[in-house]
mmCIF file of C-alpha atoms and ligand atoms in Angstrom:
data_model
loop_
_atom_site.group_PDB
_atom_site.id
_atom_site.type_symbol
_atom_site.label_atom_id
_atom_site.label_comp_id
_atom_site.label_asym_id
_atom_site.label_seq_id
_atom_site.Cartn_x
_atom_site.Cartn_y
_atom_site.Cartn_z
ATOM 1 C CA UNK A 1 -209.722 -67.808 2.760
ATOM 2 C CA UNK A 2 -208.442 -69.328 5.857
ATOM 3 C CA UNK A 3 -208.191 -73.068 6.261
ATOM 4 C CA UNK A 4 -207.285 -74.139 9.734
ATOM 5 C CA UNK A 5 -207.693 -77.382 11.711
ATOM 6 C CA UNK A 6 -208.341 -77.491 15.454
ATOM 7 C CA UNK A 7 -206.118 -79.996 17.153
ATOM 8 C CA UNK A 8 -206.920 -79.114 20.784
ATOM 9 C CA UNK A 9 -209.001 -76.281 22.253
ATOM 10 C CA UNK A 10 -206.017 -73.986 22.126
ATOM 11 C CA UNK A 11 -203.951 -75.587 19.399
ATOM 12 C CA UNK A 12 -204.402 -75.212 15.671
ATOM 13 C CA UNK A 13 -202.839 -76.531 12.433
ATOM 14 C CA UNK A 14 -202.275 -73.509 10.272
ATOM 15 C CA UNK A 15 -200.227 -75.079 7.512
ATOM 16 C CA UNK A 16 -201.015 -75.733 3.826
ATOM 17 C CA UNK A 17 -200.940 -78.385 1.131
ATOM 18 C CA UNK A 18 -198.978 -78.325 -2.185
ATOM 19 C CA UNK A 19 -200.293 -80.744 -4.771
ATOM 20 C CA UNK A 20 -198.701 -78.945 -7.728
ATOM 21 C CA UNK A 21 -195.083 -79.461 -6.575
ATOM 22 C CA UNK A 22 -193.338 -81.930 -8.962
ATOM 23 C CA UNK A 23 -190.185 -82.621 -7.025
ATOM 24 C CA UNK A 24 -189.819 -82.204 -3.228
ATOM 25 C CA UNK A 25 -186.326 -80.843 -2.535
ATOM 26 C CA UNK A 26 -185.911 -80.787 -6.325
ATOM 27 C CA UNK A 27 -185.308 -84.516 -6.123
ATOM 28 C CA UNK A 28 -188.245 -86.566 -4.921
ATOM 29 C CA UNK A 29 -191.458 -87.037 -6.912
ATOM 30 C CA UNK A 30 -194.481 -86.354 -4.795
ATOM 31 C CA UNK A 31 -197.476 -87.504 -6.845
ATOM 32 C CA UNK A 32 -199.893 -86.993 -3.870
ATOM 33 C CA UNK A 33 -198.342 -83.724 -2.935
ATOM 34 C CA UNK A 34 -196.913 -82.689 0.402
ATOM 35 C CA UNK A 35 -198.117 -80.694 3.477
ATOM 36 C CA UNK A 36 -196.176 -78.006 5.200
ATOM 37 C CA UNK A 37 -197.349 -78.073 8.804
ATOM 38 C CA UNK A 38 -197.220 -75.082 11.083
ATOM 39 C CA UNK A 39 -198.980 -74.957 14.497
ATOM 40 C CA UNK A 40 -200.318 -72.110 16.555
ATOM 41 C CA UNK A 41 -200.890 -72.384 20.342
ATOM 42 C CA UNK A 42 -203.211 -69.857 21.912
ATOM 43 C CA UNK A 43 -202.077 -69.621 25.524
ATOM 44 C CA UNK A 44 -201.578 -66.600 27.723
ATOM 45 C CA UNK A 45 -198.864 -66.033 25.155
ATOM 46 C CA UNK A 46 -199.311 -66.941 21.551
ATOM 47 C CA UNK A 47 -196.806 -69.388 20.094
ATOM 48 C CA UNK A 48 -196.137 -70.191 16.446
ATOM 49 C CA UNK A 49 -194.308 -73.365 15.992
ATOM 50 C CA UNK A 50 -192.356 -73.220 12.618
ATOM 51 C CA UNK A 51 -193.534 -71.581 9.479
ATOM 52 C CA UNK A 52 -194.031 -73.039 5.947
ATOM 53 C CA UNK A 53 -192.468 -73.197 2.398
ATOM 54 C CA UNK A 54 -192.752 -70.004 0.408
ATOM 55 C CA UNK A 55 -195.179 -71.725 -1.909
ATOM 56 C CA UNK A 56 -197.713 -71.887 0.956
ATOM 57 C CA UNK A 57 -197.228 -68.422 2.284
ATOM 58 C CA UNK A 58 -200.596 -66.887 1.157
ATOM 59 C CA UNK A 59 -202.668 -69.622 2.864
ATOM 60 C CA UNK A 60 -200.419 -69.529 5.869
ATOM 61 C CA UNK A 61 -200.873 -65.858 6.505
ATOM 62 C CA UNK A 62 -204.640 -66.122 6.098
ATOM 63 C CA UNK A 63 -204.602 -68.904 8.597
ATOM 64 C CA UNK A 64 -202.397 -67.191 11.257
ATOM 65 C CA UNK A 65 -204.474 -64.012 11.133
ATOM 66 C CA UNK A 66 -207.628 -65.883 11.528
ATOM 67 C CA UNK A 67 -206.524 -67.881 14.518
ATOM 68 C CA UNK A 68 -204.757 -64.969 16.185
ATOM 69 C CA UNK A 69 -208.027 -62.975 15.637
ATOM 70 C CA UNK A 70 -206.379 -59.668 16.501
ATOM 71 C CA UNK A 71 -203.924 -60.943 19.167
ATOM 72 C CA UNK A 72 -200.325 -60.280 18.806
ATOM 73 C CA UNK A 73 -197.822 -63.117 18.269
ATOM 74 C CA UNK A 74 -195.495 -63.526 21.204
ATOM 75 C CA UNK A 75 -193.210 -66.419 20.305
ATOM 76 C CA UNK A 76 -191.924 -68.160 17.209
ATOM 77 C CA UNK A 77 -190.387 -71.509 17.941
ATOM 78 C CA UNK A 78 -188.126 -72.732 15.227
ATOM 79 C CA UNK A 79 -187.502 -76.362 15.310
ATOM 80 C CA UNK A 80 -185.939 -76.667 11.920
ATOM 81 C CA UNK A 81 -184.261 -74.253 9.550
ATOM 82 C CA UNK A 82 -184.792 -75.976 6.225
ATOM 83 C CA UNK A 83 -186.644 -73.595 3.894
ATOM 84 C CA UNK A 84 -189.659 -75.801 3.532
ATOM 85 C CA UNK A 85 -190.423 -74.760 7.084
ATOM 86 C CA UNK A 86 -188.489 -71.540 7.748
ATOM 87 C CA UNK A 87 -189.262 -69.583 4.489
ATOM 88 C CA UNK A 88 -191.630 -67.137 6.255
ATOM 89 C CA UNK A 89 -189.553 -66.260 9.224
ATOM 90 C CA UNK A 90 -188.563 -62.771 7.894
ATOM 91 C CA UNK A 91 -192.145 -61.904 6.925
ATOM 92 C CA UNK A 92 -193.421 -63.149 10.367
ATOM 93 C CA UNK A 93 -190.792 -61.011 12.172
ATOM 94 C CA UNK A 94 -191.630 -57.929 10.077
ATOM 95 C CA UNK A 95 -195.395 -58.494 10.645
ATOM 96 C CA UNK A 96 -195.052 -59.084 14.431
ATOM 97 C CA UNK A 97 -191.884 -57.137 15.312
ATOM 98 C CA UNK A 98 -192.361 -57.669 19.106
ATOM 99 C CA UNK A 99 -192.233 -61.380 18.941
ATOM 100 C CA UNK A 100 -189.286 -63.380 20.386
ATOM 101 C CA UNK A 101 -187.676 -66.039 18.225
ATOM 102 C CA UNK A 102 -187.252 -69.205 20.326
ATOM 103 C CA UNK A 103 -184.384 -71.286 18.973
ATOM 104 C CA UNK A 104 -180.944 -72.640 19.628
ATOM 105 C CA UNK A 105 -177.563 -71.054 18.728
ATOM 106 C CA UNK A 106 -177.109 -73.097 15.584
ATOM 107 C CA UNK A 107 -180.532 -71.938 14.361
ATOM 108 C CA UNK A 108 -179.643 -68.303 15.049
ATOM 109 C CA UNK A 109 -176.564 -68.734 12.854
ATOM 110 C CA UNK A 110 -178.680 -70.187 10.110
ATOM 111 C CA UNK A 111 -181.173 -67.385 10.354
ATOM 112 C CA UNK A 112 -178.370 -64.967 9.730
ATOM 113 C CA UNK A 113 -177.273 -67.085 6.768
ATOM 114 C CA UNK A 114 -180.710 -67.361 5.105
ATOM 115 C CA UNK A 115 -182.056 -63.897 5.917
ATOM 116 C CA UNK A 116 -180.865 -60.286 5.940
ATOM 117 C CA UNK A 117 -182.668 -59.083 9.016
ATOM 118 C CA UNK A 118 -181.513 -56.521 11.602
ATOM 119 C CA UNK A 119 -181.998 -58.590 14.711
ATOM 120 C CA UNK A 120 -180.281 -58.291 18.030
ATOM 121 C CA UNK A 121 -180.060 -60.774 20.889
ATOM 122 C CA UNK A 122 -183.015 -59.010 22.307
ATOM 123 C CA UNK A 123 -185.161 -60.613 19.597
ATOM 124 C CA UNK A 124 -184.181 -64.038 20.681
ATOM 125 C CA UNK A 125 -184.738 -66.514 23.416
ATOM 126 C CA UNK A 126 -181.864 -68.923 22.903
ATOM 127 C CA UNK A 127 -182.452 -72.349 24.365
ATOM 128 C CA UNK A 128 -180.277 -75.286 25.240
ATOM 129 C CA UNK A 129 -181.195 -78.935 25.638
ATOM 130 C CA UNK A 130 -183.911 -79.372 28.238
ATOM 131 C CA UNK A 131 -184.590 -75.759 28.691
ATOM 132 C CA UNK A 132 -188.238 -74.783 29.248
ATOM 133 C CA UNK A 133 -190.497 -71.834 28.450
ATOM 134 C CA UNK A 134 -193.718 -71.085 30.121
ATOM 135 C CA UNK A 135 -196.394 -69.602 27.951
ATOM 136 C CA UNK A 136 -199.130 -69.507 30.642
ATOM 137 C CA UNK A 137 -200.969 -72.869 31.036
ATOM 138 C CA UNK A 138 -198.373 -74.711 28.869
ATOM 139 C CA UNK A 139 -194.760 -75.348 29.567
ATOM 140 C CA UNK A 140 -192.656 -76.104 26.428
ATOM 141 C CA UNK A 141 -189.496 -78.161 26.763
ATOM 142 C CA UNK A 142 -186.854 -78.241 24.074
ATOM 143 C CA UNK A 143 -185.081 -81.401 23.100
ATOM 144 C CA UNK A 144 -182.283 -81.318 20.622
ATOM 145 C CA UNK A 145 -182.336 -83.745 17.649
ATOM 146 C CA UNK A 146 -179.204 -82.896 15.640
ATOM 147 C CA UNK A 147 -179.176 -84.539 12.090
ATOM 148 C CA UNK A 148 -182.869 -85.308 12.189
ATOM 149 C CA UNK A 149 -182.524 -83.991 9.612
ATOM 150 C CA UNK A 150 -180.143 -80.972 9.893
ATOM 151 C CA UNK A 151 -177.691 -80.167 12.650
ATOM 152 C CA UNK A 152 -179.776 -77.413 14.202
ATOM 153 C CA UNK A 153 -182.939 -79.534 14.585
ATOM 154 C CA UNK A 154 -184.710 -79.635 17.836
ATOM 155 C CA UNK A 155 -188.146 -80.935 18.813
ATOM 156 C CA UNK A 156 -190.506 -79.178 21.187
ATOM 157 C CA UNK A 157 -192.466 -81.052 23.920
ATOM 158 C CA UNK A 158 -195.538 -79.491 25.373
ATOM 159 C CA UNK A 159 -195.312 -80.900 28.921
ATOM 160 C CA UNK A 160 -198.881 -79.692 29.650
ATOM 161 C CA UNK A 161 -200.703 -81.604 27.017
ATOM 162 C CA UNK A 162 -197.874 -84.166 26.260
ATOM 163 C CA UNK A 163 -197.598 -83.226 22.701
ATOM 164 C CA UNK A 164 -194.358 -83.718 20.722
ATOM 165 C CA UNK A 165 -193.713 -81.248 17.911
ATOM 166 C CA UNK A 166 -191.372 -83.539 16.139
ATOM 167 C CA UNK A 167 -189.923 -81.445 13.256
ATOM 168 C CA UNK A 168 -189.298 -83.711 10.289
ATOM 169 C CA UNK A 169 -189.411 -86.911 12.361
ATOM 170 C CA UNK A 170 -192.663 -88.850 11.959
ATOM 171 C CA UNK A 171 -193.523 -86.953 8.751
ATOM 172 C CA UNK A 172 -194.738 -88.383 5.471
ATOM 173 C CA UNK A 173 -195.086 -87.312 1.861
ATOM 174 C CA UNK A 174 -198.581 -86.771 0.713
ATOM 175 C CA UNK A 175 -200.953 -83.854 1.251
ATOM 176 C CA UNK A 176 -203.373 -83.758 4.055
ATOM 177 C CA UNK A 177 -206.730 -84.692 2.507
ATOM 178 C CA UNK A 178 -209.215 -82.943 4.805
ATOM 179 C CA UNK A 179 -208.659 -84.997 7.948
ATOM 180 C CA UNK A 180 -205.779 -83.961 10.281
ATOM 181 C CA UNK A 181 -205.393 -87.023 12.343
ATOM 182 C CA UNK A 182 -203.622 -90.242 11.176
ATOM 183 C CA UNK A 183 -206.354 -92.392 12.813
ATOM 184 C CA UNK A 184 -209.013 -90.750 10.722
ATOM 185 C CA UNK A 185 -207.462 -92.075 7.516
ATOM 186 C CA UNK A 186 -206.356 -95.440 6.135
ATOM 187 C CA UNK A 187 -202.789 -94.610 7.044
ATOM 188 C CA UNK A 188 -201.414 -98.101 6.507
ATOM 189 C CA UNK A 189 -203.138 -98.482 3.158
ATOM 190 C CA UNK A 190 -202.736 -95.023 1.782
ATOM 191 C CA UNK A 191 -199.703 -93.414 3.433
ATOM 192 C CA UNK A 192 -197.312 -95.864 5.137
ATOM 193 C CA UNK A 193 -195.388 -96.420 1.933
ATOM 194 C CA UNK A 194 -195.021 -92.764 1.463
ATOM 195 C CA UNK A 195 -194.056 -92.291 5.096
ATOM 196 C CA UNK A 196 -191.338 -94.852 4.527
ATOM 197 C CA UNK A 197 -190.168 -93.241 1.295
ATOM 198 C CA UNK A 198 -190.087 -89.901 3.128
ATOM 199 C CA UNK A 199 -188.194 -91.284 6.092
ATOM 200 C CA UNK A 200 -185.624 -93.292 4.109
ATOM 201 C CA UNK A 201 -184.849 -90.713 1.617
ATOM 202 C CA UNK A 202 -184.817 -87.624 3.885
ATOM 203 C CA UNK A 203 -183.520 -88.959 7.162
ATOM 204 C CA UNK A 204 -182.507 -92.562 6.327
ATOM 205 C CA UNK A 205 -178.814 -91.717 6.440
ATOM 206 C CA UNK A 206 -179.040 -90.676 10.003
ATOM 207 C CA UNK A 207 -180.296 -93.789 11.727
ATOM 208 C CA UNK A 208 -178.013 -93.415 14.781
ATOM 209 C CA UNK A 209 -179.208 -89.810 15.316
ATOM 210 C CA UNK A 210 -182.909 -90.914 14.945
ATOM 211 C CA UNK A 211 -182.120 -93.636 17.561
ATOM 212 C CA UNK A 212 -180.850 -90.945 19.897
ATOM 213 C CA UNK A 213 -184.122 -89.060 19.466
ATOM 214 C CA UNK A 214 -186.172 -92.208 19.955
ATOM 215 C CA UNK A 215 -184.431 -92.864 23.192
ATOM 216 C CA UNK A 216 -185.016 -89.367 24.397
ATOM 217 C CA UNK A 217 -188.734 -89.734 23.365
ATOM 218 C CA UNK A 218 -188.977 -92.977 25.222
ATOM 219 C CA UNK A 219 -188.337 -91.208 28.455
ATOM 220 C CA UNK A 220 -191.301 -88.811 28.077
ATOM 221 C CA UNK A 221 -195.063 -89.522 28.001
ATOM 222 C CA UNK A 222 -196.353 -88.637 24.479
ATOM 223 C CA UNK A 223 -199.996 -88.477 23.722
ATOM 224 C CA UNK A 224 -199.724 -86.689 20.382
ATOM 225 C CA UNK A 225 -197.116 -86.230 17.683
ATOM 226 C CA UNK A 226 -197.283 -83.096 15.494
ATOM 227 C CA UNK A 227 -194.777 -83.453 12.642
ATOM 228 C CA UNK A 228 -193.927 -80.868 9.967
ATOM 229 C CA UNK A 229 -195.276 -82.970 7.129
ATOM 230 C CA UNK A 230 -198.336 -85.255 7.069
ATOM 231 C CA UNK A 231 -200.859 -86.231 9.545
ATOM 232 C CA UNK A 232 -200.955 -85.745 13.346
ATOM 233 C CA UNK A 233 -200.736 -88.804 15.476
ATOM 234 C CA UNK A 234 -202.957 -89.200 18.554
ATOM 235 C CA UNK A 235 -203.615 -93.041 18.478
ATOM 236 C CA UNK A 236 -201.542 -96.124 17.886
ATOM 237 C CA UNK A 237 -198.270 -94.119 18.261
ATOM 238 C CA UNK A 238 -196.481 -97.327 19.035
ATOM 239 C CA UNK A 239 -197.122 -98.588 15.545
ATOM 240 C CA UNK A 240 -195.454 -95.708 13.908
ATOM 241 C CA UNK A 241 -192.589 -95.517 16.479
ATOM 242 C CA UNK A 242 -191.965 -99.250 15.812
ATOM 243 C CA UNK A 243 -191.558 -98.503 12.136
ATOM 244 C CA UNK A 244 -189.085 -95.758 13.043
ATOM 245 C CA UNK A 245 -187.178 -98.298 15.294
ATOM 246 C CA UNK A 246 -186.854 -100.616 12.338
ATOM 247 C CA UNK A 247 -185.965 -97.931 9.781
ATOM 248 C CA UNK A 248 -183.453 -96.256 12.017
ATOM 249 C CA UNK A 249 -181.717 -99.539 12.929
ATOM 250 C CA UNK A 250 -181.768 -100.676 9.268
ATOM 251 C CA UNK A 251 -183.869 -103.716 10.278
ATOM 252 C CA UNK A 252 -185.862 -105.226 7.386
ATOM 253 C CA UNK A 253 -189.663 -105.172 7.728
ATOM 254 C CA UNK A 254 -190.190 -108.272 5.699
ATOM 255 C CA UNK A 255 -188.267 -111.448 4.828
ATOM 256 C CA UNK A 256 -188.500 -111.277 1.040
ATOM 257 C CA UNK A 257 -186.691 -110.296 -2.159
ATOM 258 C CA UNK A 258 -186.529 -106.901 -3.870
ATOM 259 C CA UNK A 259 -185.187 -107.120 -7.419
ATOM 260 C CA UNK A 260 -183.934 -103.973 -9.177
ATOM 261 C CA UNK A 261 -182.781 -104.336 -12.719
ATOM 262 C CA UNK A 262 -181.720 -102.145 -15.734
ATOM 263 C CA UNK A 263 -181.989 -103.686 -19.191
ATOM 264 C CA UNK A 264 -181.297 -102.025 -22.508
ATOM 265 C CA UNK A 265 -182.851 -104.609 -24.838
ATOM 266 C CA UNK A 266 -184.700 -106.876 -22.336
ATOM 267 C CA UNK A 267 -182.192 -109.665 -21.822
ATOM 268 C CA UNK A 268 -181.106 -108.580 -18.360
ATOM 269 C CA UNK A 269 -184.800 -108.184 -17.410
ATOM 270 C CA UNK A 270 -185.342 -111.637 -18.718
ATOM 271 C CA UNK A 271 -182.731 -113.009 -16.295
ATOM 272 C CA UNK A 272 -184.292 -111.030 -13.491
ATOM 273 C CA UNK A 273 -187.745 -112.234 -14.363
ATOM 274 C CA UNK A 274 -186.590 -115.884 -14.478
ATOM 275 C CA UNK A 275 -184.962 -115.534 -11.032
ATOM 276 C CA UNK A 276 -188.166 -113.947 -9.667
ATOM 277 C CA UNK A 277 -190.187 -116.853 -10.957
ATOM 278 C CA UNK A 278 -187.750 -119.425 -9.490
ATOM 279 C CA UNK A 279 -187.864 -117.626 -6.110
ATOM 280 C CA UNK A 280 -191.737 -117.794 -6.227
ATOM 281 C CA UNK A 281 -191.570 -121.462 -6.982
ATOM 282 C CA UNK A 282 -189.357 -121.895 -3.968
ATOM 283 C CA UNK A 283 -192.055 -120.325 -1.920
ATOM 284 C CA UNK A 284 -190.869 -116.752 -1.523
ATOM 285 C CA UNK A 285 -193.823 -114.434 -1.130
ATOM 286 C CA UNK A 286 -194.266 -110.753 -1.914
ATOM 287 C CA UNK A 287 -191.337 -110.507 -4.254
ATOM 288 C CA UNK A 288 -190.982 -106.983 -5.660
ATOM 289 C CA UNK A 289 -189.444 -105.956 -9.015
ATOM 290 C CA UNK A 290 -188.383 -102.572 -10.363
ATOM 291 C CA UNK A 291 -186.889 -101.354 -13.602
ATOM 292 C CA UNK A 292 -184.444 -98.843 -12.198
ATOM 293 C CA UNK A 293 -184.549 -96.941 -15.408
ATOM 294 C CA UNK A 294 -188.338 -96.470 -15.150
ATOM 295 C CA UNK A 295 -188.882 -96.026 -11.373
ATOM 296 C CA UNK A 296 -187.427 -93.002 -9.482
ATOM 297 C CA UNK A 297 -184.676 -94.259 -7.114
ATOM 298 C CA UNK A 298 -186.463 -92.845 -4.130
ATOM 299 C CA UNK A 299 -189.064 -95.681 -4.370
ATOM 300 C CA UNK A 300 -186.400 -98.360 -4.703
ATOM 301 C CA UNK A 301 -184.407 -96.888 -1.817
ATOM 302 C CA UNK A 302 -187.541 -97.073 0.239
ATOM 303 C CA UNK A 303 -188.144 -100.683 -0.499
ATOM 304 C CA UNK A 304 -184.485 -101.520 0.052
ATOM 305 C CA UNK A 305 -185.198 -100.395 3.662
ATOM 306 C CA UNK A 306 -188.200 -102.693 3.713
ATOM 307 C CA UNK A 307 -186.906 -105.884 2.237
ATOM 308 C CA UNK A 308 -184.390 -108.301 3.725
ATOM 309 C CA UNK A 309 -182.830 -109.362 0.378
ATOM 310 C CA UNK A 310 -182.005 -107.401 -2.690
ATOM 311 C CA UNK A 311 -180.859 -108.463 -6.183
ATOM 312 C CA UNK A 312 -179.328 -106.063 -8.526
ATOM 313 C CA UNK A 313 -179.215 -106.988 -12.184
ATOM 314 C CA UNK A 314 -177.618 -104.615 -14.666
ATOM 315 C CA UNK A 315 -176.078 -104.592 -18.115
ATOM 316 C CA UNK A 316 -172.557 -103.451 -18.676
ATOM 317 C CA UNK A 317 -172.440 -100.001 -20.357
ATOM 318 C CA UNK A 318 -169.488 -97.789 -21.206
ATOM 319 C CA UNK A 319 -167.201 -100.400 -19.610
ATOM 320 C CA UNK A 320 -168.994 -99.956 -16.262
ATOM 321 C CA UNK A 321 -172.496 -100.066 -14.665
ATOM 322 C CA UNK A 322 -175.517 -98.978 -16.607
ATOM 323 C CA UNK A 323 -176.103 -95.354 -15.533
ATOM 324 C CA UNK A 324 -179.358 -95.760 -13.843
ATOM 325 C CA UNK A 325 -178.211 -98.720 -11.833
ATOM 326 C CA UNK A 326 -175.077 -96.912 -10.924
ATOM 327 C CA UNK A 327 -177.182 -93.999 -9.709
ATOM 328 C CA UNK A 328 -179.389 -96.282 -7.693
ATOM 329 C CA UNK A 329 -176.461 -98.069 -6.049
ATOM 330 C CA UNK A 330 -174.845 -94.798 -5.069
ATOM 331 C CA UNK A 331 -178.149 -93.497 -3.752
ATOM 332 C CA UNK A 332 -178.518 -96.661 -1.515
ATOM 333 C CA UNK A 333 -174.979 -96.224 -0.357
ATOM 334 C CA UNK A 334 -175.542 -92.539 0.418
ATOM 335 C CA UNK A 335 -178.510 -93.452 2.580
ATOM 336 C CA UNK A 336 -176.398 -95.740 4.632
ATOM 337 C CA UNK A 337 -178.437 -98.908 4.076
ATOM 338 C CA UNK A 338 -177.177 -101.879 6.260
ATOM 339 C CA UNK A 339 -177.794 -105.465 7.264
ATOM 340 C CA UNK A 340 -178.906 -106.726 3.942
ATOM 341 C CA UNK A 341 -178.278 -109.923 1.916
ATOM 342 C CA UNK A 342 -177.560 -109.070 -1.719
ATOM 343 C CA UNK A 343 -177.092 -110.951 -4.904
ATOM 344 C CA UNK A 344 -175.966 -109.722 -8.310
ATOM 345 C CA UNK A 345 -176.498 -110.497 -11.975
ATOM 346 C CA UNK A 346 -174.756 -108.678 -14.791
ATOM 347 C CA UNK A 347 -174.888 -108.857 -18.614
ATOM 348 C CA UNK A 348 -172.074 -108.072 -21.041
ATOM 349 C CA UNK A 349 -171.860 -109.042 -24.678
ATOM 350 C CA UNK A 350 -168.073 -108.648 -24.992
ATOM 351 C CA UNK A 351 -166.495 -107.270 -21.840
ATOM 352 C CA UNK A 352 -168.758 -107.775 -18.722
ATOM 353 C CA UNK A 353 -167.379 -105.265 -16.127
ATOM 354 C CA UNK A 354 -170.597 -104.345 -14.383
ATOM 355 C CA UNK A 355 -170.822 -107.155 -11.864
ATOM 356 C CA UNK A 356 -167.484 -106.406 -10.264
ATOM 357 C CA UNK A 357 -168.216 -102.646 -10.194
ATOM 358 C CA UNK A 358 -171.598 -103.273 -8.613
ATOM 359 C CA UNK A 359 -170.079 -105.507 -6.001
ATOM 360 C CA UNK A 360 -167.408 -102.850 -5.235
ATOM 361 C CA UNK A 361 -170.246 -100.392 -4.255
ATOM 362 C CA UNK A 362 -172.377 -102.990 -2.471
ATOM 363 C CA UNK A 363 -169.324 -104.094 -0.441
ATOM 364 C CA UNK A 364 -169.255 -100.596 1.164
ATOM 365 C CA UNK A 365 -172.653 -101.224 2.830
ATOM 366 C CA UNK A 366 -172.241 -102.124 6.462
ATOM 367 C CA UNK A 367 -173.181 -105.598 7.753
ATOM 368 C CA UNK A 368 -174.152 -106.664 4.230
ATOM 369 C CA UNK A 369 -173.537 -110.137 2.892
ATOM 370 C CA UNK A 370 -173.302 -111.225 -0.750
ATOM 371 C CA UNK A 371 -175.426 -114.193 -1.352
ATOM 372 C CA UNK A 372 -174.880 -116.932 -3.879
ATOM 373 C CA UNK A 373 -172.673 -116.990 -6.934
ATOM 374 C CA UNK A 374 -172.773 -113.852 -9.179
ATOM 375 C CA UNK A 375 -174.489 -114.768 -12.448
ATOM 376 C CA UNK A 376 -173.048 -113.317 -15.673
ATOM 377 C CA UNK A 377 -175.206 -113.321 -18.785
ATOM 378 C CA UNK A 378 -173.569 -113.101 -22.150
ATOM 379 C CA UNK A 379 -176.036 -111.127 -24.324
ATOM 380 C CA UNK A 380 -179.057 -113.345 -23.660
ATOM 381 C CA UNK A 381 -180.153 -116.076 -21.209
ATOM 382 C CA UNK A 382 -179.251 -119.626 -22.356
ATOM 383 C CA UNK A 383 -180.070 -122.934 -20.705
ATOM 384 C CA UNK A 384 -176.817 -123.113 -18.690
ATOM 385 C CA UNK A 385 -177.719 -119.656 -17.188
ATOM 386 C CA UNK A 386 -181.214 -120.737 -16.267
ATOM 387 C CA UNK A 387 -179.378 -123.367 -14.164
ATOM 388 C CA UNK A 388 -177.073 -120.788 -12.596
ATOM 389 C CA UNK A 389 -180.037 -118.555 -11.832
ATOM 390 C CA UNK A 390 -181.831 -121.475 -10.236
ATOM 391 C CA UNK A 391 -178.716 -122.080 -8.038
ATOM 392 C CA UNK A 392 -178.820 -118.344 -7.057
ATOM 393 C CA UNK A 393 -182.523 -118.604 -6.236
ATOM 394 C CA UNK A 394 -181.811 -121.627 -4.035
ATOM 395 C CA UNK A 395 -178.970 -119.784 -2.235
ATOM 396 C CA UNK A 396 -181.169 -116.714 -1.598
ATOM 397 C CA UNK A 397 -183.995 -118.939 -0.323
ATOM 398 C CA UNK A 398 -181.575 -120.768 1.893
ATOM 399 C CA UNK A 399 -180.411 -117.582 3.402
ATOM 400 C CA UNK A 400 -183.964 -116.329 4.343
HETATM 401 FE FE1 FEO B 1 -189.237 -80.854 5.910
HETATM 402 FE FE2 FEO B 1 -185.732 -81.156 6.640
HETATM 403 O O1 FEO B 1 -187.333 -80.260 6.095
#
């Protein structure tokens, strides 16, 4: 049965939720699921904006048929060619063979890569930056947003109703639980952490490109943002845009300490816990700790974008960094984190090599400063190391 949500008199959400998916992009746990958003505009011409993942196809086609209510589909606007949004292009084209695909040249190339369709140029309206398309009452304008999150990405701006169809930008992990508007849910309490985890892990590497999009968006009046995942924004847009400003400029949200450790028998954890307690005694609030062997790195990457200071503590393993810490550090490096103050602790019973190897990776992060003296634990924490940890805590506090 159809399940659609009215956004405006002539605009409908026709997407679907997936709460059974274990790993988004086969990498990221999504314990509260994910939504694949697609929108249908009923103007003099009918306009479908993006499709959905193949897992959502049954619901999607029920929805589109219900909203079209016998009308033909005139345009399919493709903002993003990643298969969580484009999977149903071929089926749509076969079902509505008279429609025109509205996309850019890079998208057209990707359509030919992903699908085996016999299309000619007559099936396309190829757009360039700033081009417009009149659909009757509405005029759609196309704004390119390369690398937010793929090179072909564009966003579509409805100049009539001042709605930005923002592709992956302003999305979030988490299924849509009945409501469609972000202001109808406790977004800060329930979704902001997942919006951050979504942004940092999916788009975090491309901060400068997100900045370019934000600068373009600042030049237009936006009353509503319709992303491809998560809730639609119609109030307090500035609040979410401000988060994007911080995330895309690698600016910490809070002045506090994130501690990520890996520990085989508990001694490295013990050092991390002692440091955390010392920081608390020095007045540091809202310290956060993770065992990087237990928590998926996407959560730690997300908090690494939130916190101003990070401590990495790891045991030496196979003459290098313990595998889950090494994975985390490479993940943080791959996501281009910058502007952080970082301290390190390592442990090694006979040949501690982990600390130097960790610092070698951390040193590659731009505008990042190593704080305090590296602390090396030999097997377990002794009194002299408590003193060294205390000095490290003071150095971290002094740098805040
Ligand atoms: Fe939600 Fe980059 O796709």
